[in-house]
Amino acid sequence: MQSSTHIQANPNAIQPAYPSILDIQAYQIGKPIDELTRELGLTDVVKLASNENPLGCSPKVTLAITQELGGLARYPDGNGYYLKQTISDKTQTDLEQITLGNGSNDILDLIARTFVSSDDAVIYSQYAFVVYQMVTKMQGATGVEVPAKRYGHDLEAMLDGVKNNANAKVVFIANPNNPTGTLLTHDDVRAFASQVDALNKSEHRQVLVVLDEAYIEYSPESNNRALLDEFDNVILVRTFSKAYGLAGLRVGYAISSPAVSEMMNRLRQPFNVNTLAQVAAIASLQDDAFIDTCRTMNEQQRRWLCKQCDVLGLAFVPSSANFVMIEVGDGQAVYQALLEQGVIVRPLVGYGLPNWVRVTVGTPEDNTRLIDTLTDVLETV
Ligand SMILES: Cc1ncc(COP(=O)(O)O)c(C=O)c1O
């Protein structure tokens, strides 16, 4: 029998639904700790590559999951009633405005599958979260990548993108942005949403503005929840994978107008959020003190990391999230050298940023290890 490693992939054997799928690079995940341990025999590995919460999750979550373990023979609540209820209380929205996802990537995928056809265009920024262009290509639609301004979104240019592309259907905005950490002010986002709304009304268009707030717990001042009361075409996307520390359980959500949510729920897999994820997400929303602790540690440690970059003479982009993008020279070589010392960071070649790496803000011990190792590595690379 042939082992799978002997099977030659033949890209011409079967054609995907849209030719643009051939251009998609599979999503580059942060290297898992176990994989590095297996490959290099290292025992003491620090992962600062996927913007996970180094403090884990609230103890209330652990308790809630444990109490639920006896019920796993049953399907999850396909409507996620109690989770939606908790999100609704937290965000002051109606249940009909909430769509649950298997992580927020599931929501981004759902937005594209529901609203974007191959005749449409999707607007996103250079250096914005890579999944926006992936879901655009998935639908065979035209991606319009707008040049970034100081590594962040240039909303004026993005508005021009909407104006100049009559078939624009969705605008994706990550705020704060991954991987650059840049933040747009509430006023700037509101002005953008308002101008797109005016365009929709005057030109009978239906452009949706998606605000991806995966890191919003780290910069609550830019929470754009209020826009939902003003504009029907705004969708907020959030996740439990970052500050809430539930990346392994896969749960995220969108809040939008009821009409947008109703449409997305037609395509949503009925049991896309599993039982443990639902109870964990509910419990995590009931522990504000845990989030406050995480935010405070993140701010202190991010400041410390940036100060160490100054000491090392390394440029960085000021960040509003739980990671920092640092200019290290040959990003891939530095990534590899750090990996060999048991420190996993994220190279950014795929984002067109070959001189940079992105590091997640860890605990004080993690960050000291990173800076010590980086100091050594920079002498040799
Ligand atoms: C901006 C942004 N959006 C969405 C996601 C997806 O996260 P998840 O699918 O774990 O909710 C990420 C993860 O890195 C992200 O950085």
PDB file of C-alpha atoms and ligand atoms in Angstrom, residues 27 49-52 101-108 128-132 173-179 212-215 237-242 246-248 250-253 322-323 346 351 358, ligand 1:
ATOM      1  CA  TYR A  27      -3.874  29.548   6.175  1.00  0.00           C
ATOM      2  CA  ALA A  49       2.617  33.115  17.619  1.00  0.00           C
ATOM      3  CA  SER A  50      -1.192  33.062  17.639  1.00  0.00           C
ATOM      4  CA  ASN A  51      -2.295  35.882  19.964  1.00  0.00           C
ATOM      5  CA  GLU A  52      -3.714  33.437  22.473  1.00  0.00           C
ATOM      6  CA  GLY A 101     -19.794  30.916  14.676  1.00  0.00           C
ATOM      7  CA  ASN A 102     -17.273  28.134  15.107  1.00  0.00           C
ATOM      8  CA  GLY A 103     -14.687  30.803  15.853  1.00  0.00           C
ATOM      9  CA  SER A 104     -14.933  34.168  14.154  1.00  0.00           C
ATOM     10  CA  ASN A 105     -13.276  32.718  11.037  1.00  0.00           C
ATOM     11  CA  ASP A 106     -16.500  30.769  10.573  1.00  0.00           C
ATOM     12  CA  ILE A 107     -18.389  34.073  10.680  1.00  0.00           C
ATOM     13  CA  LEU A 108     -16.062  35.677   8.090  1.00  0.00           C
ATOM     14  CA  ALA A 128      -5.090  43.316   6.937  1.00  0.00           C
ATOM     15  CA  PHE A 129      -6.028  39.921   8.347  1.00  0.00           C
ATOM     16  CA  VAL A 130      -5.347  37.380   5.588  1.00  0.00           C
ATOM     17  CA  VAL A 131      -8.682  35.578   5.855  1.00  0.00           C
ATOM     18  CA  TYR A 132     -10.473  38.478   4.106  1.00  0.00           C
ATOM     19  CA  ILE A 173     -11.962  46.261   8.475  1.00  0.00           C
ATOM     20  CA  ALA A 174      -9.952  44.731  11.321  1.00  0.00           C
ATOM     21  CA  ASN A 175      -9.913  46.995  14.342  1.00  0.00           C
ATOM     22  CA  PRO A 176      -7.400  46.592  15.921  1.00  0.00           C
ATOM     23  CA  ASN A 177      -5.749  45.108  12.867  1.00  0.00           C
ATOM     24  CA  ASN A 178      -3.849  41.842  12.831  1.00  0.00           C
ATOM     25  CA  PRO A 179      -0.857  41.676  12.232  1.00  0.00           C
ATOM     26  CA  ASP A 212     -13.701  42.632  12.874  1.00  0.00           C
ATOM     27  CA  GLU A 213     -13.197  43.310  16.587  1.00  0.00           C
ATOM     28  CA  ALA A 214     -11.262  40.168  17.517  1.00  0.00           C
ATOM     29  CA  TYR A 215      -9.016  42.172  19.873  1.00  0.00           C
ATOM     30  CA  VAL A 237     -17.479  40.277  14.387  1.00  0.00           C
ATOM     31  CA  ARG A 238     -16.081  39.118  17.716  1.00  0.00           C
ATOM     32  CA  THR A 239     -14.333  36.082  19.146  1.00  0.00           C
ATOM     33  CA  PHE A 240     -13.747  34.178  22.365  1.00  0.00           C
ATOM     34  CA  SER A 241     -10.332  33.027  21.082  1.00  0.00           C
ATOM     35  CA  LYS A 242      -8.254  35.974  22.241  1.00  0.00           C
ATOM     36  CA  LEU A 246     -10.997  29.894  24.423  1.00  0.00           C
ATOM     37  CA  ALA A 247      -9.163  29.493  21.096  1.00  0.00           C
ATOM     38  CA  GLY A 248      -9.214  25.697  21.390  1.00  0.00           C
ATOM     39  CA  ARG A 250     -13.785  27.611  18.577  1.00  0.00           C
ATOM     40  CA  VAL A 251     -16.503  30.147  19.239  1.00  0.00           C
ATOM     41  CA  GLY A 252     -17.187  33.603  17.863  1.00  0.00           C
ATOM     42  CA  TYR A 253     -20.195  35.680  16.876  1.00  0.00           C
ATOM     43  CA  ASN A 322      -2.068  41.653  22.498  1.00  0.00           C
ATOM     44  CA  PHE A 323       0.788  41.461  20.006  1.00  0.00           C
ATOM     45  CA  ARG A 346       5.045  34.603  13.592  1.00  0.00           C
ATOM     46  CA  TYR A 351       1.750  39.500   4.467  1.00  0.00           C
ATOM     47  CA  ARG A 358       4.716  39.471  15.054  1.00  0.00           C
TER      48      ARG A 358
HETATM   49  C1  LIG B   1      -8.470  39.984  13.144  1.00  0.00           C
HETATM   50  C2  LIG B   1      -8.841  38.548  13.368  1.00  0.00           C
HETATM   51  N1  LIG B   1     -10.081  38.151  13.041  1.00  0.00           N
HETATM   52  C3  LIG B   1     -10.472  36.883  13.225  1.00  0.00           C
HETATM   53  C4  LIG B   1      -9.607  35.935  13.731  1.00  0.00           C
HETATM   54  C5  LIG B   1     -10.094  34.527  13.829  1.00  0.00           C
HETATM   55  O1  LIG B   1     -10.122  34.053  15.120  1.00  0.00           O
HETATM   56  P1  LIG B   1     -11.033  32.840  15.566  1.00  0.00           P
HETATM   57  O2  LIG B   1     -11.493  32.106  14.343  1.00  0.00           O
HETATM   58  O3  LIG B   1     -10.187  32.015  16.453  1.00  0.00           O
HETATM   59  O4  LIG B   1     -12.188  33.462  16.293  1.00  0.00           O
HETATM   60  C6  LIG B   1      -8.306  36.292  14.076  1.00  0.00           C
HETATM   61  C7  LIG B   1      -7.362  35.279  14.574  1.00  0.00           C
HETATM   62  O5  LIG B   1      -6.181  35.407  14.580  1.00  0.00           O
HETATM   63  C8  LIG B   1      -7.917  37.641  13.890  1.00  0.00           C
HETATM   64  O6  LIG B   1      -6.688  38.042  14.186  1.00  0.00           O
END
